[in-house]
Tab-separated table of C-alpha atoms in Angstrom:
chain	number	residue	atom	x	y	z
X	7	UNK	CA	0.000	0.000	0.000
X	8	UNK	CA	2.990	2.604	0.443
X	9	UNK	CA	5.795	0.679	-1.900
X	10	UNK	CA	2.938	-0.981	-4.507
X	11	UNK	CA	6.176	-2.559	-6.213
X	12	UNK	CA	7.351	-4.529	-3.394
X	13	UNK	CA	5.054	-7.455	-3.931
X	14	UNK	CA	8.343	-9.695	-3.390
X	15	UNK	CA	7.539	-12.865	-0.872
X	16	UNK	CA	10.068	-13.892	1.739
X	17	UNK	CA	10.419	-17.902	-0.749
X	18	UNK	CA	11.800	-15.520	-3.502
X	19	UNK	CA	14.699	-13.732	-0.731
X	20	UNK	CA	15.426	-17.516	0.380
X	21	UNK	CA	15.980	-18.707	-3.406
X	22	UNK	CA	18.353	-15.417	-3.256
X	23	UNK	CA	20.239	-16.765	-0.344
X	24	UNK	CA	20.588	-19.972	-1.375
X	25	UNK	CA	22.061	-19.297	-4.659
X	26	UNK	CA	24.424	-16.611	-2.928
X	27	UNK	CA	25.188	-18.844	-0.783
X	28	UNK	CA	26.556	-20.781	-3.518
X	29	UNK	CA	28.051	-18.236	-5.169
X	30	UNK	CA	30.395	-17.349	-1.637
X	31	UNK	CA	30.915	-20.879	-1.761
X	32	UNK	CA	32.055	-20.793	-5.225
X	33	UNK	CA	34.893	-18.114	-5.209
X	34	UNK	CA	36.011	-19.258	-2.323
X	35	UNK	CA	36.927	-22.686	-3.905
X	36	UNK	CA	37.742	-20.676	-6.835
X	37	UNK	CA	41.041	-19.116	-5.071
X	38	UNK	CA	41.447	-21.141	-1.868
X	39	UNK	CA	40.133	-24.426	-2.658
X	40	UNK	CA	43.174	-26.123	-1.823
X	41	UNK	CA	43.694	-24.782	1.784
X	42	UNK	CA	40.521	-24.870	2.723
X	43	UNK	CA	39.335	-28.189	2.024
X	44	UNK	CA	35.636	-27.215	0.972
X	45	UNK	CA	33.610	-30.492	0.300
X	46	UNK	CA	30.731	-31.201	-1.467
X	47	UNK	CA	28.603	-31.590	1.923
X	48	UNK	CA	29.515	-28.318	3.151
X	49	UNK	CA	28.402	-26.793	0.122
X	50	UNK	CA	25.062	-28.986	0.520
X	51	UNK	CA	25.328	-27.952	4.205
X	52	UNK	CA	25.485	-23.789	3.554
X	53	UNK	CA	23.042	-24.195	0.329
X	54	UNK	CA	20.445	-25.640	2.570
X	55	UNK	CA	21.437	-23.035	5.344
X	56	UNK	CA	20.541	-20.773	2.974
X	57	UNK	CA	17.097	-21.579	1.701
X	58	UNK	CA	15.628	-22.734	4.892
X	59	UNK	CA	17.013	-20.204	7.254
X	60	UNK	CA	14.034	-17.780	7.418
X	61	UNK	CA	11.360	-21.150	6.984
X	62	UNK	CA	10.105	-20.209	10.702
X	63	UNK	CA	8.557	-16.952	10.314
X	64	UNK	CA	5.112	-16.251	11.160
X	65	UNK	CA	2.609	-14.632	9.668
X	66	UNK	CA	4.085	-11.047	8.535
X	67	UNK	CA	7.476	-11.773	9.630
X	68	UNK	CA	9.471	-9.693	11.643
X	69	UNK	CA	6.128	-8.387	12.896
X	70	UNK	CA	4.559	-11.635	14.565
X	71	UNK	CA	7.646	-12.604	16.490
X	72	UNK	CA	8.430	-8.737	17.764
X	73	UNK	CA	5.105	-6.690	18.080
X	74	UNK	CA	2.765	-9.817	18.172
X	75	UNK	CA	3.937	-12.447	20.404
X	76	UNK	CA	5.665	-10.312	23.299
X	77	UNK	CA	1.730	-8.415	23.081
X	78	UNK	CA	-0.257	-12.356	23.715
X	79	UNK	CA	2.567	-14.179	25.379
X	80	UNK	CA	4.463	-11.635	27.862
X	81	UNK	CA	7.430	-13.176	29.111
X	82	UNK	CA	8.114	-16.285	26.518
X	83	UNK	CA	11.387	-16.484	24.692
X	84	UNK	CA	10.550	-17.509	21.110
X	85	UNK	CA	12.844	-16.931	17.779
X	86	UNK	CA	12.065	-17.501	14.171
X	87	UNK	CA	15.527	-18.565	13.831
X	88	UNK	CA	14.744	-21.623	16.518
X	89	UNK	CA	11.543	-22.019	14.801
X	90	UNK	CA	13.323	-22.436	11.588
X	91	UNK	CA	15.343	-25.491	13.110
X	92	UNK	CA	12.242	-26.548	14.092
X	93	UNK	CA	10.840	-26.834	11.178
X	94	UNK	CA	13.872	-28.323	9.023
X	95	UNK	CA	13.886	-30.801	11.736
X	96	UNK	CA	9.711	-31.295	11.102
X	97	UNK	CA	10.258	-31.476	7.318
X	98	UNK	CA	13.124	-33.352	7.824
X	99	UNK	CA	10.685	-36.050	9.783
X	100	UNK	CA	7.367	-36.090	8.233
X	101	UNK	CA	8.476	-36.237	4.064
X	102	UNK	CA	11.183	-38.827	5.116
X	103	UNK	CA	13.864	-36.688	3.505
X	104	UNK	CA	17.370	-39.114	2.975
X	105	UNK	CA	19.822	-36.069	4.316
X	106	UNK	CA	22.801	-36.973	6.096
X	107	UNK	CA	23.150	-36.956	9.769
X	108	UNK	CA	26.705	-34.693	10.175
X	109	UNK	CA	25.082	-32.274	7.245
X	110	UNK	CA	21.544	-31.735	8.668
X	111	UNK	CA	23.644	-30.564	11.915
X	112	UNK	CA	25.617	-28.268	9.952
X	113	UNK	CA	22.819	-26.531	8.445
X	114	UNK	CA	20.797	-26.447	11.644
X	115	UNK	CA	24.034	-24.389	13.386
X	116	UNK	CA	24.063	-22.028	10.423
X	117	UNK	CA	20.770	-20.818	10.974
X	118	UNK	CA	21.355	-19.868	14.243
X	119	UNK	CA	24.472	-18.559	13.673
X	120	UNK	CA	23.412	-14.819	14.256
X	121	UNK	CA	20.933	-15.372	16.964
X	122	UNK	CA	23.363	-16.338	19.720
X	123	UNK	CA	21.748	-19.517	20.255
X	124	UNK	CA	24.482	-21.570	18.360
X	125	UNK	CA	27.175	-21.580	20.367
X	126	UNK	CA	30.872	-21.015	18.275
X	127	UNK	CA	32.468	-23.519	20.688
X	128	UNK	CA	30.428	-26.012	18.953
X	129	UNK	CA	32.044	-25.460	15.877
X	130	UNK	CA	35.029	-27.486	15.725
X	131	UNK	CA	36.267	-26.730	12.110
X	132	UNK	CA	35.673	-24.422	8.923
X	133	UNK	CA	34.303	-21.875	11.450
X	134	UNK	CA	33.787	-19.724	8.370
X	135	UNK	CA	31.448	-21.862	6.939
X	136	UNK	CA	28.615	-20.555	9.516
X	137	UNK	CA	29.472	-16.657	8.830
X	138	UNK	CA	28.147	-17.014	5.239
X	139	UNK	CA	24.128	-17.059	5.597
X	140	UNK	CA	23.810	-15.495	8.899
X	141	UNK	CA	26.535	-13.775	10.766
X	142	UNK	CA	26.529	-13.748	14.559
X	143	UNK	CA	30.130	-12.653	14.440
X	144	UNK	CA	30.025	-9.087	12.357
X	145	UNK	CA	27.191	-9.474	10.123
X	146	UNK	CA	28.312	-9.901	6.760
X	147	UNK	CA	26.018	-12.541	5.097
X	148	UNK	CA	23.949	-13.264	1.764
X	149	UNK	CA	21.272	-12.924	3.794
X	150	UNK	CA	21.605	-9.215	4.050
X	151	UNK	CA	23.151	-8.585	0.085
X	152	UNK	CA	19.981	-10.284	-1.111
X	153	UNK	CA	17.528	-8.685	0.724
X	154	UNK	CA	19.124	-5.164	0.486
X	155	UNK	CA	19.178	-5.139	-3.124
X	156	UNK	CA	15.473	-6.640	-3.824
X	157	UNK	CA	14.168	-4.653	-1.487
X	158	UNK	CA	16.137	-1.215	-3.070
X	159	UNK	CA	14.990	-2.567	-6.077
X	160	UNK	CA	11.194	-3.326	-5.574
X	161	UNK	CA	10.920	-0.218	-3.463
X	162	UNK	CA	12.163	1.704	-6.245
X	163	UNK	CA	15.132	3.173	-4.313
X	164	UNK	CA	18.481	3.830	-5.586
X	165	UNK	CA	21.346	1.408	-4.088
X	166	UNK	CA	25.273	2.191	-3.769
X	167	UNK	CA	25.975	-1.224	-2.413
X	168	UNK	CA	27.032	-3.924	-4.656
X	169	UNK	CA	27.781	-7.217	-2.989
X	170	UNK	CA	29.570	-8.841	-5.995
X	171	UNK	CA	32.707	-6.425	-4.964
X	172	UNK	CA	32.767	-8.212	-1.058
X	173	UNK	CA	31.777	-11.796	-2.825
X	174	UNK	CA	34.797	-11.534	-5.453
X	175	UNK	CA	37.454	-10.333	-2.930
X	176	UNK	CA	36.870	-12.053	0.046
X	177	UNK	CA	39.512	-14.317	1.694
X	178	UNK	CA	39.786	-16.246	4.702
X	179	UNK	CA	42.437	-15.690	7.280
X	180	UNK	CA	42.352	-17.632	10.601
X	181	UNK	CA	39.193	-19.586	9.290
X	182	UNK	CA	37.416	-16.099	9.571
X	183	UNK	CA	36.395	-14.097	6.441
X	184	UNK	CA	38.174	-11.118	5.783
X	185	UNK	CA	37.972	-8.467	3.116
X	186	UNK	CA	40.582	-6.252	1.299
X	187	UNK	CA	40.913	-2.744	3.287
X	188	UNK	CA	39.928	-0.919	0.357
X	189	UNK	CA	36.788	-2.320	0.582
X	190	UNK	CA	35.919	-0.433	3.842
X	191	UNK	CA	33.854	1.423	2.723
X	192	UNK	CA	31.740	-0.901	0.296
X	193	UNK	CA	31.285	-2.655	3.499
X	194	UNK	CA	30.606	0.650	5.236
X	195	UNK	CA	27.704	1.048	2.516
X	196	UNK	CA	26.280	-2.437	3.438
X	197	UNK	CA	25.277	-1.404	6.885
X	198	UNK	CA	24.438	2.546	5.881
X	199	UNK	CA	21.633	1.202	2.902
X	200	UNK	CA	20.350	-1.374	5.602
X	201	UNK	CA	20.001	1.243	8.148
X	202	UNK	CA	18.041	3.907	5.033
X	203	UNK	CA	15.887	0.903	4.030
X	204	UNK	CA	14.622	0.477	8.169
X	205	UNK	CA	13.794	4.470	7.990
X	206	UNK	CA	12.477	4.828	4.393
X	207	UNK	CA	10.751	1.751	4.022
X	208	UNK	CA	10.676	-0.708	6.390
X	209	UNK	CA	9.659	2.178	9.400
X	210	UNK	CA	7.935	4.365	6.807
X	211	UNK	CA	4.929	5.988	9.549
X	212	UNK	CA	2.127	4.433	6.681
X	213	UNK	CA	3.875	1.242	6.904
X	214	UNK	CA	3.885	1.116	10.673
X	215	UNK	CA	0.590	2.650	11.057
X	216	UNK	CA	-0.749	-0.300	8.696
X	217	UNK	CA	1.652	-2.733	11.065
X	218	UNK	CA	-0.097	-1.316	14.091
X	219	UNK	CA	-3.289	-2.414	12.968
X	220	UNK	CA	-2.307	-5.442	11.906
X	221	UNK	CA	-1.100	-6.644	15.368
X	222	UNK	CA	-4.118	-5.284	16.923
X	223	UNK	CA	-6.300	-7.358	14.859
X	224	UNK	CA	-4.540	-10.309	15.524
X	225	UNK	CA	-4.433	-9.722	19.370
X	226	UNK	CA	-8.000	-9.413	19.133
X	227	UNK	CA	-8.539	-12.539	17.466
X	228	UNK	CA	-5.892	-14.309	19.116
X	229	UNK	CA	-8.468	-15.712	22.097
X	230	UNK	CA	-10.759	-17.137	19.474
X	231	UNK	CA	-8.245	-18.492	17.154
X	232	UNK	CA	-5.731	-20.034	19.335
X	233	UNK	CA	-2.920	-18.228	16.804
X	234	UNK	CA	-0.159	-17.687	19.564
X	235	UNK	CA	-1.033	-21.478	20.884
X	236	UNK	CA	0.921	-22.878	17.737
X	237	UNK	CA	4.308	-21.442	18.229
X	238	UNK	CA	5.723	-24.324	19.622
X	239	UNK	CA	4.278	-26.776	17.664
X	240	UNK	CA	5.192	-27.614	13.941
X	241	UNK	CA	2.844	-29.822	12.743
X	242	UNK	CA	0.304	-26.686	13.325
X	243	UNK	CA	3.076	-23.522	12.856
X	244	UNK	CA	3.169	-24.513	9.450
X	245	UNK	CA	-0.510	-23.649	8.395
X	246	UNK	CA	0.493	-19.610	9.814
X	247	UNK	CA	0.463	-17.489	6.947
X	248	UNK	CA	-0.669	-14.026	5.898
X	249	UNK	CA	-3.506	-16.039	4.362
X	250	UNK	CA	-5.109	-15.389	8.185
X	251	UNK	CA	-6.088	-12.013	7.632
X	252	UNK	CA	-8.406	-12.813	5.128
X	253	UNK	CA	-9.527	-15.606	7.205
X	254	UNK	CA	-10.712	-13.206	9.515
X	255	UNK	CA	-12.261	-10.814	7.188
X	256	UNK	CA	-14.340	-13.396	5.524
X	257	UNK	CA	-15.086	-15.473	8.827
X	258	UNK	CA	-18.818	-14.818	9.659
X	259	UNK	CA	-17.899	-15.223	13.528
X	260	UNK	CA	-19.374	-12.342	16.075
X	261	UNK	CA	-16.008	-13.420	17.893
X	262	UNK	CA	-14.201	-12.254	15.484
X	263	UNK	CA	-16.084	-8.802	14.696
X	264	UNK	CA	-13.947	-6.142	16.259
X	265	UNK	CA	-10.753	-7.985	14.682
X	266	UNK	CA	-12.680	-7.882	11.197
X	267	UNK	CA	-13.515	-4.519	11.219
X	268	UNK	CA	-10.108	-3.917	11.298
X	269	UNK	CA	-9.309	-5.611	8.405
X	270	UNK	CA	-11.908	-3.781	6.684
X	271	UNK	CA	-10.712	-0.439	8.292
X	272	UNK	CA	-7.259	-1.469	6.518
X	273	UNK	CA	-9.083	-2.656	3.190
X	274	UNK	CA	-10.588	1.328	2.710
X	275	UNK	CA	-6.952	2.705	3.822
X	276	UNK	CA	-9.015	4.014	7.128
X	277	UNK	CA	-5.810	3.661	8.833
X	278	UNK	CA	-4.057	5.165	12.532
X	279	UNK	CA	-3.876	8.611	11.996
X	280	UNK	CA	-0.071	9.488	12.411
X	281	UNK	CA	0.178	12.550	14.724
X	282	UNK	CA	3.973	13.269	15.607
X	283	UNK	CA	7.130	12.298	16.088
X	284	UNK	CA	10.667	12.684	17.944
X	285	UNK	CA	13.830	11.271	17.671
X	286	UNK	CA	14.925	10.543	21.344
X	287	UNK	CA	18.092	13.107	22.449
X	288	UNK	CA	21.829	11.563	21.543
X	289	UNK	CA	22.663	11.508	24.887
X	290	UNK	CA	19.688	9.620	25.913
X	291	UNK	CA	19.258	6.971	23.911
X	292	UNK	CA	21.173	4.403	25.634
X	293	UNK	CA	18.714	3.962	28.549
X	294	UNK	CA	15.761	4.951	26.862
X	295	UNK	CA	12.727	3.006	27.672
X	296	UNK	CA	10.040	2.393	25.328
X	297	UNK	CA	7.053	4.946	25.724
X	298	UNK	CA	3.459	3.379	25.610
X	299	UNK	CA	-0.068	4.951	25.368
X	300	UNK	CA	-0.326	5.300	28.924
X	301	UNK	CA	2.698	8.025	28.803
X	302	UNK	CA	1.116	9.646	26.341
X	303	UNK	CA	-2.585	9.743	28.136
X	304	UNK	CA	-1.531	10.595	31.612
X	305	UNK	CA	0.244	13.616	29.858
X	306	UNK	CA	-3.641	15.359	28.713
X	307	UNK	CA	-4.458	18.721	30.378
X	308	UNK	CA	-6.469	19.840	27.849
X	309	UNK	CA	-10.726	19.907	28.724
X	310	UNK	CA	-11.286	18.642	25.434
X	311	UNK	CA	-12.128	14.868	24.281
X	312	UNK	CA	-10.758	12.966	27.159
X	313	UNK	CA	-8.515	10.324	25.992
X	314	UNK	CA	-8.139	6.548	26.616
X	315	UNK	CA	-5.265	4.325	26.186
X	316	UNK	CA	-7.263	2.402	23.720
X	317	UNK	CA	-7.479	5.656	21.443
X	318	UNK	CA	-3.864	5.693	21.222
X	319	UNK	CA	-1.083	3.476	19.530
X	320	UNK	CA	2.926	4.555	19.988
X	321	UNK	CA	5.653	3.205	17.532
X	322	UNK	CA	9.410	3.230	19.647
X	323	UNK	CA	11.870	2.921	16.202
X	324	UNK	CA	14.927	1.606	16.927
X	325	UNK	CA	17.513	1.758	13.767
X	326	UNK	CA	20.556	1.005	14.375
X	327	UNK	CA	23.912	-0.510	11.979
X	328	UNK	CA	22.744	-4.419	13.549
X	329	UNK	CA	25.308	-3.524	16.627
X	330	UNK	CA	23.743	-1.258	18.610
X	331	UNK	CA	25.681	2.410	18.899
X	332	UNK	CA	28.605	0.216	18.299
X	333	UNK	CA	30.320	0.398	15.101
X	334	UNK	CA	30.281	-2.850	13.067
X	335	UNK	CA	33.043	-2.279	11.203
X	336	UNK	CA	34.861	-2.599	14.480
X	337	UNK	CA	34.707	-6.279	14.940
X	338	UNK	CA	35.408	-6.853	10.793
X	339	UNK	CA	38.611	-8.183	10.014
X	340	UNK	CA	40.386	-6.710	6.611
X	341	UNK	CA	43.889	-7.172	5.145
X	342	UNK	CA	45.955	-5.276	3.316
X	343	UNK	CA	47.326	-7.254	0.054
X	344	UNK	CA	46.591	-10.601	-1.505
X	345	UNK	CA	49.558	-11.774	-0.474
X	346	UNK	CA	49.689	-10.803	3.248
X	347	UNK	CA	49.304	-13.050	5.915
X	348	UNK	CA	47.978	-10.343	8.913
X	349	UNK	CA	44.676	-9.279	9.605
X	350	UNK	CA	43.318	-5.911	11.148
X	351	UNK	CA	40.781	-3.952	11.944
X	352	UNK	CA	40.449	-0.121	10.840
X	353	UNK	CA	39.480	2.888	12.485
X	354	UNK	CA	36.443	5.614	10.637
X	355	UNK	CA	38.969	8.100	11.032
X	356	UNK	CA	41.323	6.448	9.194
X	357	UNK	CA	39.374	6.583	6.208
X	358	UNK	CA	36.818	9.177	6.226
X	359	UNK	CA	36.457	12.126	8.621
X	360	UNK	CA	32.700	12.439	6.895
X	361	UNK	CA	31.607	8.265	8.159
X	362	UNK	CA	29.147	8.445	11.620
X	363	UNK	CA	30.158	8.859	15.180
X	364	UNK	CA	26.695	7.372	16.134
X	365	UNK	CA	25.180	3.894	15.349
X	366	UNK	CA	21.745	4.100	16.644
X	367	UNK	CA	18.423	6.282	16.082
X	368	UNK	CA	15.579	5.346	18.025
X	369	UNK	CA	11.853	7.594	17.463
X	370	UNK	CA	8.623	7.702	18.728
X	371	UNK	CA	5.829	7.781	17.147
X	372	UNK	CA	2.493	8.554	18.460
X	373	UNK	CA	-0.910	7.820	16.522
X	374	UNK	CA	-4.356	8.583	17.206
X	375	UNK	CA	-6.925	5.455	16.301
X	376	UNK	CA	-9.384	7.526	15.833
X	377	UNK	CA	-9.364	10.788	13.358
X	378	UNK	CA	-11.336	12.951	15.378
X	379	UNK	CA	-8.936	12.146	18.837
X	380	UNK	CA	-5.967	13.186	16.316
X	381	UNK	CA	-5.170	16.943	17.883
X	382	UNK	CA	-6.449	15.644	21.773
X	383	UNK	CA	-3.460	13.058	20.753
X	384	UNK	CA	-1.229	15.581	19.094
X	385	UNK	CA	-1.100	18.027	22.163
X	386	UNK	CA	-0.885	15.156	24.610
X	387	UNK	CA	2.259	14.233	22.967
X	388	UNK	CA	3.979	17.227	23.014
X	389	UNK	CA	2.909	17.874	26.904
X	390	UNK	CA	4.944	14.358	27.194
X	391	UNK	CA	7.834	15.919	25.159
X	392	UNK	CA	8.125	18.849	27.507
X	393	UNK	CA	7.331	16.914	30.812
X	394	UNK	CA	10.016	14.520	29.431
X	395	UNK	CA	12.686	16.678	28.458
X	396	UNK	CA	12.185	20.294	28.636
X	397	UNK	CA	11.171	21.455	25.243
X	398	UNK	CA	9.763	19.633	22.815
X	399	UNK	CA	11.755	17.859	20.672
X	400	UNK	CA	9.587	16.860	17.616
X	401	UNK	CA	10.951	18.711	14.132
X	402	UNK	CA	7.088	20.758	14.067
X	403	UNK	CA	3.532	20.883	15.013
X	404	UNK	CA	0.916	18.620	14.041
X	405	UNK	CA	-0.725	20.389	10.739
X	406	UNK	CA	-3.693	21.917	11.288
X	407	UNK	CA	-5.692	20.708	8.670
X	408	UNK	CA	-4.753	16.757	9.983
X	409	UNK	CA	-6.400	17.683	13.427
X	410	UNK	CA	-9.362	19.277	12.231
X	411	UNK	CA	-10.168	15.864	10.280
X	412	UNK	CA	-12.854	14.154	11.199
């Protein structure tokens, strides 16, 4: 509804990975076949990494596991990467698929390479192998050069990166990968277009105000429907799709009415009125703590149309270059010639006085759910702003013409 172009489905971005996968594979072998003793089941092993490493997402991706499940389900630990093993492991067991043992392993470590859960002491050998479809260790992976450029590309956004430059001169050094310094700052670009797609696109306020209602009209259906009850279970997970929300809209349950009008609200592009935003002060945003409606509620003085925590829906945006206000390029390992043996790290200022000093945004958003509630909401949030922090720190006022719609 905000990109129409980006019709892409998340099978297409693992068919990317898996072929990129390959590809890594491939120039590696290419120059350093010899010394580093690639075999054929560790390029079955990272293939398969690479196409079923995202097969345990829920319905709307990112958005089940983080907005979702933490809403229905306060307090359960729960990872699509886990999921994914999960599933492989389900697959693996139900269609009798002849895979062997030692490989199956592999591929279930690579997927949870970059979640923490895979421990690297686990690894015994080829460590490298499980940095090239999700990387735990500095985050250089196919994963990320496919979905960066399809998404650039469906979005109709221009994109500096190009991940055949890191692919074709990428060497490992101390079973790590490592890339040629003068590369910095193609790598540089990898995390910068990441970070532009989360604000442009993936954060755009349409997109999250659509997101928003999305998770609201699951929550409400969640009693009813049992959704959140399948999380743990494959047999069921696997029926989860995006398919639901038309489940709901065409389901003739009274259950299921305040969750369908949703739907509909979403269908006529009735959506969350967005009211204002603020990036959270530099020197705060290290213990910030997410704001909710209630912040923005108790925060009224107004006599006007009393607000409810119901009428209100905040969005806390954290973008950040996948390492916090840490500088990924800190823990990536680059040399200096083909033929040297040493590997190092490098320094922004070494290269550019014009790279960031910061790593991570984070903004709040405040909508009203109603159109009419819109400038009771607007004003609320900026009484929050200055309660908060002295001034408010939002770039402007809410137009006038958005709070006089009704």
């Amino acid at each position: 509804m905000v990109y129409p172009g980006a019709v892409h489905s998340r099978f297409e971005h693992s068919l990317g990975v898996y072929w990129l996968a390959g590809e890594a594979l491939h120039r590696l072998r290419k120059y350093q076949g010899l010394e580093l003793d690639i075999d054929r089941s560790d390029v079955l092993a990272v293939k398969l990494a690479g196409l079923l490493h995202d097969a345990g997402h829920g319905p709307f991706s990112h958005l089940f596991e983080r907005e979702f499940l933490p809403r229905v389900l306060k307090g359960i630990e729960w990872s699509h990467e886990q999921m994914s093993v999960d599933m492989v492991d389900y697959i693996v067991h139900e269609h009798n698929v002849d895979i062997d043992s030692d490989v199956l392993k592999k591929v279930k470590a690579m997927i949870l390479a970059s979640c923490g859960i895979s421990s690297s002491k686990e690894v015994k050998e080829k460590r490298f192998l499980y940095d090239i479809v999700a990387n735990g260790r500095n985050g250089i992976d196919v994963d990320k050069f496919d979905y960066i450029v399809r998404d650039c590309r469906a979005c109709g956004l221009g994109c500096n990166f190009q991940y055949d430059r890191l692919l074709e001169s990428m060497r490992v050094m101390g079973d790590e990968i490592c890339y040629p310094s003068k590369e910095y700052l193609t790598v540089h670009k990898l995390f910068y277009t990441r970070a532009d797609l989360h604000r442009t696109v993936y954060t755009h306020a349409k997109v999250k105000a659509m997101e928003l209602m999305v998770v609201d009209a699951l929550t409400l259906a969640n009693e009813y429907l049992s959704i959140s009850s399948h999380i743990f279970n494959p047999v069921e997970y696997w029926k989860l799709d995006d398919t639901i929300i038309k489940a709901i809209e065409t389901a003739p349950d009274q259950e299921l009415k305040e969750s369908r009008d949703l739907i509909r609200r979403l269908r006529r592009r009735d959506l969350y009125q967005f009211c204002n935003e603020y990036a959270v002060p530099k020197d705060q945003v290290e213990h910030f703590k997410d704001i909710t409606p209630q912040d923005i509620v108790c925060s009224q003085k107004s006599v006007g149309a009393i607000l409810r925590e119901e009428d209100v829906a905040v969005s806390n945006v954290k973008i950040d270059f996948t390492r916090g206000n840490q500088n990924p390029l800190a823990s990536i390992h680059f040399f200096t010639d083909y033929e040297s043996e040493e590997k190092l790290t490098i320094p922004n200022e070494r290269i550019s006085h014009l790279l960031p000093t910061s790593y991570k945004d984070t903004i709040v958003r405040v909508y009203s759910k109603k159109p009419e509630l819109v400038e009771a909401v607007s004003e609320a949030f900026g009484n929050f702003q200055l309660k908060t922090y002295g001034i408010k720190t939002q770039v402007h006022e809410t137009p006038e013409k958005k709070k006089r719609r009704k």
